[in-house]
GROMACS .gro file of N, CA and C in nm:
model
  171
    1MET      N    1   2.917  11.628  13.806
    1MET     CA    2   2.865  11.522  13.890
    1MET      C    3   2.971  11.486  13.995
    2LYS      N    4   2.927  11.466  14.116
    2LYS     CA    5   3.018  11.425  14.222
    2LYS      C    6   3.060  11.280  14.201
    3GLU      N    7   3.176  11.246  14.253
    3GLU     CA    8   3.233  11.113  14.230
    3GLU      C    9   3.263  11.044  14.363
    4ILE      N   10   3.237  10.915  14.366
    4ILE     CA   11   3.274  10.830  14.479
    4ILE      C   12   3.371  10.726  14.427
    5VAL      N   13   3.485  10.714  14.494
    5VAL     CA   14   3.583  10.611  14.458
    5VAL      C   15   3.575  10.502  14.564
    6ILE      N   16   3.547  10.380  14.521
    6ILE     CA   17   3.536  10.265  14.610
    6ILE      C   18   3.672  10.194  14.612
    7ALA      N   19   3.726  10.175  14.732
    7ALA     CA   20   3.857  10.109  14.746
    7ALA      C   21   3.838   9.958  14.737
    8SER      N   22   3.788   9.916  14.623
    8SER     CA   23   3.762   9.774  14.599
    8SER      C   24   3.773   9.747  14.449
    9ASN      N   25   3.812   9.626  14.416
    9ASN     CA   26   3.810   9.580  14.277
    9ASN      C   27   3.692   9.489  14.251
   10ASN      N   28   3.608   9.470  14.352
   10ASN     CA   29   3.492   9.382  14.342
   10ASN      C   30   3.380   9.454  14.267
   11GLN      N   31   3.355   9.411  14.143
   11GLN     CA   32   3.256   9.478  14.059
   11GLN      C   33   3.117   9.472  14.119
   12GLY      N   34   3.085   9.366  14.192
   12GLY     CA   35   2.955   9.355  14.257
   12GLY      C   36   2.935   9.465  14.360
   13LYS      N   37   3.038   9.491  14.440
   13LYS     CA   38   3.031   9.599  14.539
   13LYS      C   39   3.018   9.735  14.471
   14ILE      N   40   3.093   9.753  14.365
   14ILE     CA   41   3.087   9.880  14.292
   14ILE      C   42   2.947   9.900  14.235
   15ASN      N   43   2.888   9.796  14.179
   15ASN     CA   44   2.752   9.806  14.127
   15ASN      C   45   2.652   9.837  14.237
   16ASP      N   46   2.670   9.777  14.355
   16ASP     CA   47   2.582   9.806  14.469
   16ASP      C   48   2.586   9.955  14.503
   17PHE      N   49   2.706  10.012  14.506
   17PHE     CA   50   2.719  10.154  14.536
   17PHE      C   51   2.653  10.240  14.428
   18LYS      N   52   2.661  10.197  14.302
   18LYS     CA   53   2.596  10.271  14.194
   18LYS      C   54   2.445  10.276  14.214
   19VAL      N   55   2.388  10.167  14.264
   19VAL     CA   56   2.244  10.162  14.290
   19VAL      C   57   2.209  10.250  14.410
   20ILE      N   58   2.290  10.243  14.514
   20ILE     CA   59   2.264  10.319  14.637
   20ILE      C   60   2.283  10.470  14.615
   21PHE      N   61   2.377  10.508  14.531
   21PHE     CA   62   2.410  10.649  14.507
   21PHE      C   63   2.393  10.685  14.359
   22PRO      N   64   2.269  10.685  14.308
   22PRO     CA   65   2.249  10.707  14.165
   22PRO      C   66   2.289  10.846  14.115
   23ASP      N   67   2.299  10.943  14.205
   23ASP     CA   68   2.335  11.079  14.164
   23ASP      C   69   2.485  11.104  14.162
   24TYR      N   70   2.563  10.997  14.184
   24TYR     CA   71   2.708  11.008  14.188
   24TYR      C   72   2.770  10.921  14.079
   25HIS      N   73   2.887  10.961  14.034
   25HIS     CA   74   2.966  10.878  13.943
   25HIS      C   75   3.052  10.789  14.032
   26VAL      N   76   3.023  10.660  14.035
   26VAL     CA   77   3.092  10.565  14.122
   26VAL      C   78   3.193  10.487  14.041
   27ILE      N   79   3.318  10.486  14.089
   27ILE     CA   80   3.422  10.409  14.021
   27ILE      C   81   3.498  10.325  14.122
   28GLY      N   82   3.558  10.219  14.073
   28GLY     CA   83   3.644  10.136  14.156
   28GLY      C   84   3.785  10.192  14.156
   29ILE      N   85   3.858  10.161  14.259
   29ILE     CA   86   3.994  10.213  14.277
   29ILE      C   87   4.087  10.175  14.160
   30SER      N   88   4.059  10.063  14.095
   30SER     CA   89   4.147  10.019  13.985
   30SER      C   90   4.144  10.115  13.866
   31GLU      N   91   4.041  10.200  13.858
   31GLU     CA   92   4.039  10.299  13.750
   31GLU      C   93   4.142  10.409  13.775
   32LEU      N   94   4.181  10.427  13.901
   32LEU     CA   95   4.282  10.527  13.935
   32LEU      C   96   4.419  10.463  13.960
   33ILE      N   97   4.418  10.345  14.021
   33ILE     CA   98   4.541  10.272  14.054
   33ILE      C   99   4.525  10.130  14.000
   34PRO      N  100   4.565  10.106  13.875
   34PRO     CA  101   4.538   9.976  13.812
   34PRO      C  102   4.588   9.854  13.888
   35ASP      N  103   4.700   9.864  13.956
   35ASP     CA  104   4.754   9.747  14.025
   35ASP      C  105   4.721   9.747  14.175
   36PHE      N  106   4.617   9.818  14.214
   36PHE     CA  107   4.579   9.826  14.356
   36PHE      C  108   4.540   9.689  14.408
   37ASP      N  109   4.609   9.646  14.513
   37ASP     CA  110   4.580   9.516  14.574
   37ASP      C  111   4.623   9.522  14.720
   38VAL      N  112   4.531   9.493  14.808
   38VAL     CA  113   4.559   9.495  14.951
   38VAL      C  114   4.523   9.359  15.009
   39GLU      N  115   4.614   9.300  15.084
   39GLU     CA  116   4.586   9.173  15.148
   39GLU      C  117   4.486   9.198  15.261
   40GLU      N  118   4.374   9.128  15.255
   40GLU     CA  119   4.269   9.145  15.354
   40GLU      C  120   4.299   9.057  15.475
   41THR      N  121   4.373   9.113  15.570
   41THR     CA  122   4.415   9.039  15.688
   41THR      C  123   4.327   9.067  15.809
   42GLY      N  124   4.228   9.153  15.793
   42GLY     CA  125   4.139   9.185  15.904
   42GLY      C  126   4.048   9.068  15.937
   43VAL      N  127   3.991   9.072  16.056
   43VAL     CA  128   3.900   8.967  16.101
   43VAL      C  129   3.757   8.998  16.057
   44THR      N  130   3.726   9.126  16.038
   44THR     CA  131   3.590   9.167  16.002
   44THR      C  132   3.591   9.241  15.869
   45PHE      N  133   3.472   9.257  15.810
   45PHE     CA  134   3.460   9.336  15.688
   45PHE      C  135   3.505   9.480  15.715
   46GLU      N  136   3.472   9.531  15.833
   46GLU     CA  137   3.509   9.668  15.869
   46GLU      C  138   3.661   9.684  15.874
   47GLU      N  139   3.730   9.589  15.934
   47GLU     CA  140   3.877   9.596  15.941
   47GLU      C  141   3.938   9.593  15.802
   48ASN      N  142   3.886   9.506  15.715
   48ASN     CA  143   3.939   9.497  15.579
   48ASN      C  144   3.910   9.625  15.501
   49ALA      N  145   3.793   9.683  15.521
   49ALA     CA  146   3.760   9.809  15.454
   49ALA      C  147   3.855   9.919  15.499
   50LYS      N  148   3.888   9.920  15.626
   50LYS     CA  149   3.981  10.020  15.678
   50LYS      C  150   4.120  10.001  15.616
   51LEU      N  151   4.165   9.876  15.606
   51LEU     CA  152   4.295   9.849  15.544
   51LEU      C  153   4.299   9.901  15.401
   52LYS      N  154   4.193   9.874  15.325
   52LYS     CA  155   4.189   9.916  15.186
   52LYS      C  156   4.178  10.067  15.172
   53SER      N  157   4.097  10.130  15.256
   53SER     CA  158   4.082  10.275  15.245
   53SER      C  159   4.211  10.346  15.284
   54GLU      N  160   4.281  10.295  15.385
   54GLU     CA  161   4.409  10.355  15.423
   54GLU      C  162   4.514  10.337  15.314
   55ALA      N  163   4.514  10.222  15.249
   55ALA     CA  164   4.609  10.198  15.140
   55ALA      C  165   4.578  10.288  15.020
   56ALA      N  166   4.451  10.313  14.997
   56ALA     CA  167   4.412  10.398  14.884
   56ALA      C  168   4.443  10.544  14.910
   57ALA      N  169   4.442  10.583  15.037
   57ALA     CA  170   4.469  10.724  15.070
   57ALA      C  171   4.615  10.751  15.051
   0.00000   0.00000   0.00000
């Protein structure tokens, strides 16, 4: 099964992705990096998502 890693610790967001992508194994970043934490300093959701994805990469 293909896997999607969400750069978020928000279980609600992770659950949303599980519903949207039922054919994928969806996990939160904390399953790979337990202490993952990024300060969300962006002005928009998009900017914060970019900050988190870059930190996860």
